[in-house]
Amino acid sequence: MSQFDNVSVVKKAHVYFDGKCVSHTVLFPDGSRKTLGVILPASLNFNTGAPEVMEITAGRCRVQLAGQSEWQNYQAGDSFGVPGDSSFQIEVSDTLHYVCHFG
Amino acid sequence: MSQFDNVSVVKKAHVYFDGKCVSHTVLFPDGSRKTLGVILPASLNFNTGAPEVMEITAGRCRVQLAGQSEWQNYQAGDSFGVPGDSSFQIEVSDTLHYVCHFG
């Protein structure tokens, strides 16, 4: 599925880390919300509020979850989960396109 | 209106100019399409295929259309039109959030 249908999309983006991450919010008929974004090649640390699942739609990265010593590699088609009130370090080697699912 | 309702949104973004411009495509029930994007502070030259109207939802820029000597300033709430098969130079001073309307 290359697109979300029958959704609302917020016009204004969120821009993080001086533009290394740009994300748009998508609202679903059931009241849930996802963000759709891009992370440019960089090494960044993201904090989570709610638990989230990052679904990679294009690009390549490696990720280290808070409190873990291992890095995991992810690319298009992969997903990884992050607990709530936590953080993860991400190193993007090829510009990452992602969908972030919450809750 | 801060969001588009009852639309489809393409998951993968377009990334231009090494990430200085990130744009997502929004598809409307009538078959029309707009793009929703961000331009980081930079001086960039964009080419147009179809005629387009750039609606600024946040930020600040100045624009010089192809073949014109004057620069015009634009900010949130402003729009400017660009002919088809043309180009424009844009200097973004505050990160620009825009909706691009085609046709």
CSV table of C-alpha atoms in Angstrom, one decimal:
chain,number,residue,atom,x,y,z
A,1,MET,CA,0.0,0.0,0.0
A,2,SER,CA,1.8,3.1,-1.2
A,3,GLN,CA,-0.8,5.6,0.1
A,4,PHE,CA,-3.3,6.2,2.9
A,5,ASP,CA,-6.8,6.8,1.7
A,6,ASN,CA,-9.7,8.6,3.3
A,7,VAL,CA,-7.6,10.5,5.7
A,8,SER,CA,-6.9,14.0,6.9
A,9,VAL,CA,-3.5,15.5,6.6
A,10,VAL,CA,-2.3,18.5,8.6
A,11,LYS,CA,-0.8,21.2,6.3
A,12,LYS,CA,2.0,22.4,8.5
A,13,ALA,CA,4.9,20.0,9.0
A,14,HIS,CA,7.0,19.3,12.1
A,15,VAL,CA,10.6,20.1,11.4
A,16,TYR,CA,13.2,18.6,13.8
A,17,PHE,CA,17.0,18.8,14.1
A,18,ASP,CA,17.4,21.8,11.8
A,19,GLY,CA,15.4,20.0,9.1
A,20,LYS,CA,17.1,16.6,9.3
A,21,CYS,CA,13.7,15.2,10.1
A,22,VAL,CA,10.5,16.5,8.5
A,23,SER,CA,7.2,14.9,9.4
A,24,HIS,CA,3.5,15.4,8.5
A,25,THR,CA,0.6,14.3,10.6
A,26,VAL,CA,-2.1,12.0,9.1
A,27,LEU,CA,-5.4,11.6,10.9
A,28,PHE,CA,-7.6,8.5,10.4
A,29,PRO,CA,-11.4,8.1,10.5
A,30,ASP,CA,-11.1,6.0,13.7
A,31,GLY,CA,-9.4,8.9,15.5
A,32,SER,CA,-5.9,7.4,15.3
A,33,ARG,CA,-2.9,9.3,14.0
A,34,LYS,CA,0.3,8.5,12.3
A,35,THR,CA,3.2,10.6,11.1
A,36,LEU,CA,4.7,10.4,7.7
A,37,GLY,CA,8.2,11.6,7.4
A,38,VAL,CA,11.7,11.8,6.1
A,39,ILE,CA,15.0,11.6,7.9
A,40,LEU,CA,18.1,12.8,6.0
A,41,PRO,CA,21.5,11.1,6.5
A,42,ALA,CA,22.5,12.0,10.1
A,43,SER,CA,22.9,10.5,13.5
A,44,LEU,CA,20.0,11.6,15.7
A,45,ASN,CA,18.5,10.8,19.1
A,46,PHE,CA,14.7,10.7,19.3
A,47,ASN,CA,12.6,10.7,22.5
A,48,THR,CA,9.3,8.9,22.6
A,49,GLY,CA,6.2,9.8,24.5
A,50,ALA,CA,3.7,7.1,23.5
A,51,PRO,CA,5.1,3.7,22.4
A,52,GLU,CA,5.7,3.8,18.6
A,53,VAL,CA,6.4,1.5,15.7
A,54,MET,CA,8.6,3.0,13.0
A,55,GLU,CA,7.8,1.4,9.5
A,56,ILE,CA,10.5,2.1,7.0
A,57,THR,CA,9.2,2.7,3.5
A,58,ALA,CA,12.5,3.6,1.8
A,59,GLY,CA,16.1,4.1,2.8
A,60,ARG,CA,18.4,2.5,5.2
A,61,CYS,CA,19.4,3.1,8.9
A,62,ARG,CA,20.7,1.4,12.0
A,63,VAL,CA,19.1,1.9,15.4
A,64,GLN,CA,20.1,1.5,19.0
A,65,LEU,CA,17.3,1.5,21.6
A,66,ALA,CA,17.9,3.1,24.9
A,67,GLY,CA,19.6,0.7,27.3
A,68,GLN,CA,20.7,-1.7,24.6
A,69,SER,CA,24.2,-2.2,23.4
A,70,GLU,CA,23.4,-3.7,20.0
A,71,TRP,CA,22.6,-1.9,16.8
A,72,GLN,CA,20.0,-3.2,14.4
A,73,ASN,CA,19.9,-2.5,10.7
A,74,TYR,CA,16.7,-1.6,9.0
A,75,GLN,CA,15.7,-0.9,5.4
A,76,ALA,CA,12.5,-0.6,3.3
A,77,GLY,CA,9.9,-3.1,4.4
A,78,ASP,CA,11.3,-3.3,8.0
A,79,SER,CA,9.7,-2.0,11.2
A,80,PHE,CA,11.0,-1.5,14.7
A,81,GLY,CA,9.2,-0.8,18.0
A,82,VAL,CA,10.2,1.7,20.6
A,83,PRO,CA,8.7,1.7,24.2
A,84,GLY,CA,7.0,4.8,25.5
A,85,ASP,CA,8.9,7.4,27.5
A,86,SER,CA,12.2,6.1,26.1
A,87,SER,CA,14.5,7.1,23.3
A,88,PHE,CA,16.5,5.7,20.4
A,89,GLN,CA,19.6,6.6,18.5
A,90,ILE,CA,19.3,6.4,14.7
A,91,GLU,CA,22.0,6.6,12.1
A,92,VAL,CA,20.6,7.1,8.6
A,93,SER,CA,22.9,6.2,5.8
A,94,ASP,CA,20.3,6.4,2.9
A,95,THR,CA,17.5,9.0,3.3
A,96,LEU,CA,14.8,7.4,5.3
A,97,HIS,CA,11.1,7.5,4.5
A,98,TYR,CA,9.0,6.3,7.3
A,99,VAL,CA,5.5,5.9,8.8
A,100,CYS,CA,5.3,6.2,12.5
A,101,HIS,CA,2.5,4.4,14.2
A,102,PHE,CA,1.6,5.3,17.8
A,103,GLY,CA,-0.1,3.5,20.7
B,1,MET,CA,-8.2,25.5,7.3
B,2,SER,CA,-5.2,23.8,8.9
B,3,GLN,CA,-5.8,20.4,7.3
B,4,PHE,CA,-7.1,18.6,4.2
B,5,ASP,CA,-9.9,16.2,4.9
B,6,ASN,CA,-11.1,13.1,2.9
B,7,VAL,CA,-7.9,12.9,0.9
B,8,SER,CA,-5.3,10.3,0.1
B,9,VAL,CA,-1.6,10.9,0.9
B,10,VAL,CA,1.3,9.1,-0.7
B,11,LYS,CA,3.6,7.6,1.9
B,12,LYS,CA,6.9,8.3,0.2
B,13,ALA,CA,8.0,11.9,0.0
B,14,HIS,CA,9.9,13.7,-2.7
B,15,VAL,CA,13.2,15.0,-1.5
B,16,TYR,CA,14.9,17.7,-3.6
B,17,PHE,CA,18.1,19.7,-3.3
B,18,ASP,CA,19.7,17.3,-0.7
B,19,GLY,CA,16.7,17.6,1.5
B,20,LYS,CA,16.4,21.4,1.4
B,21,CYS,CA,12.9,20.6,0.1
B,22,VAL,CA,10.7,17.7,1.3
B,23,SER,CA,7.3,17.3,-0.3
B,24,HIS,CA,4.4,14.9,0.1
B,25,THR,CA,1.7,14.4,-2.5
B,26,VAL,CA,-2.0,14.7,-1.5
B,27,LEU,CA,-4.7,13.4,-3.8
B,28,PHE,CA,-8.3,14.8,-3.8
B,29,PRO,CA,-11.6,13.0,-4.5
B,30,ASP,CA,-12.0,15.0,-7.7
B,31,GLY,CA,-8.8,13.6,-9.1
B,32,SER,CA,-6.7,16.8,-8.5
B,33,ARG,CA,-3.4,16.7,-6.6
B,34,LYS,CA,-1.5,19.1,-4.4
B,35,THR,CA,1.9,18.9,-2.7
B,36,LEU,CA,2.5,19.7,0.8
B,37,GLY,CA,6.0,20.6,1.7
B,38,VAL,CA,8.8,22.3,3.6
B,39,ILE,CA,11.7,24.3,2.2
B,40,LEU,CA,14.6,24.9,4.6
B,41,PRO,CA,16.5,28.2,4.6
B,42,ALA,CA,18.3,28.2,1.3
B,43,SER,CA,18.4,29.8,-2.1
B,44,LEU,CA,17.0,27.4,-4.7
B,45,ASN,CA,15.8,27.4,-8.3
B,46,PHE,CA,12.7,25.4,-9.1
B,47,ASN,CA,11.4,24.5,-12.5
B,48,THR,CA,7.7,24.2,-13.2
B,49,GLY,CA,5.9,21.8,-15.6
B,50,ALA,CA,2.3,22.7,-15.1
B,51,PRO,CA,1.4,26.2,-13.9
B,52,GLU,CA,1.3,26.3,-10.1
B,53,VAL,CA,0.3,28.4,-7.2
B,54,MET,CA,2.4,28.3,-4.1
B,55,GLU,CA,0.5,29.0,-0.9
B,56,ILE,CA,2.7,29.8,2.1
B,57,THR,CA,1.3,28.4,5.4
B,58,ALA,CA,4.3,29.4,7.5
B,59,GLY,CA,7.7,31.0,7.1
B,60,ARG,CA,9.1,33.7,5.0
B,61,CYS,CA,10.8,33.9,1.6
B,62,ARG,CA,11.5,36.1,-1.4
B,63,VAL,CA,10.9,35.0,-5.0
B,64,GLN,CA,12.1,36.1,-8.4
B,65,LEU,CA,10.1,34.6,-11.3
B,66,ALA,CA,12.0,33.8,-14.5
B,67,GLY,CA,12.4,36.8,-16.8
B,68,GLN,CA,11.6,39.3,-14.0
B,69,SER,CA,14.1,41.6,-12.3
B,70,GLU,CA,12.1,42.3,-9.1
B,71,TRP,CA,12.0,40.1,-6.0
B,72,GLN,CA,8.7,39.8,-4.1
B,73,ASN,CA,8.5,39.0,-0.4
B,74,TYR,CA,6.0,36.4,0.8
B,75,GLN,CA,5.0,35.0,4.2
B,76,ALA,CA,2.3,33.0,5.9
B,77,GLY,CA,-1.1,33.7,4.2
B,78,ASP,CA,0.5,34.8,0.9
B,79,SER,CA,0.4,33.0,-2.4
B,80,PHE,CA,2.2,33.4,-5.7
B,81,GLY,CA,1.6,32.0,-9.1
B,82,VAL,CA,4.2,30.5,-11.5
B,83,PRO,CA,3.6,29.9,-15.2
B,84,GLY,CA,4.0,26.4,-16.7
B,85,ASP,CA,7.3,25.5,-18.3
B,86,SER,CA,9.1,28.2,-16.4
B,87,SER,CA,11.1,28.6,-13.2
B,88,PHE,CA,11.6,30.7,-10.1
B,89,GLN,CA,14.3,31.5,-7.7
B,90,ILE,CA,13.4,31.3,-4.1
B,91,GLU,CA,15.3,32.5,-1.1
B,92,VAL,CA,13.9,31.1,2.2
B,93,SER,CA,14.9,33.1,5.3
B,94,ASP,CA,12.5,31.3,7.8
B,95,THR,CA,11.7,27.6,7.1
B,96,LEU,CA,8.8,27.7,4.6
B,97,HIS,CA,5.7,25.4,4.9
B,98,TYR,CA,3.7,25.5,1.7
B,99,VAL,CA,0.9,24.0,-0.3
B,100,CYS,CA,1.5,23.8,-4.0
B,101,HIS,CA,-1.6,23.8,-6.2
B,102,PHE,CA,-1.4,22.7,-9.9
B,103,GLY,CA,-3.2,23.4,-13.1
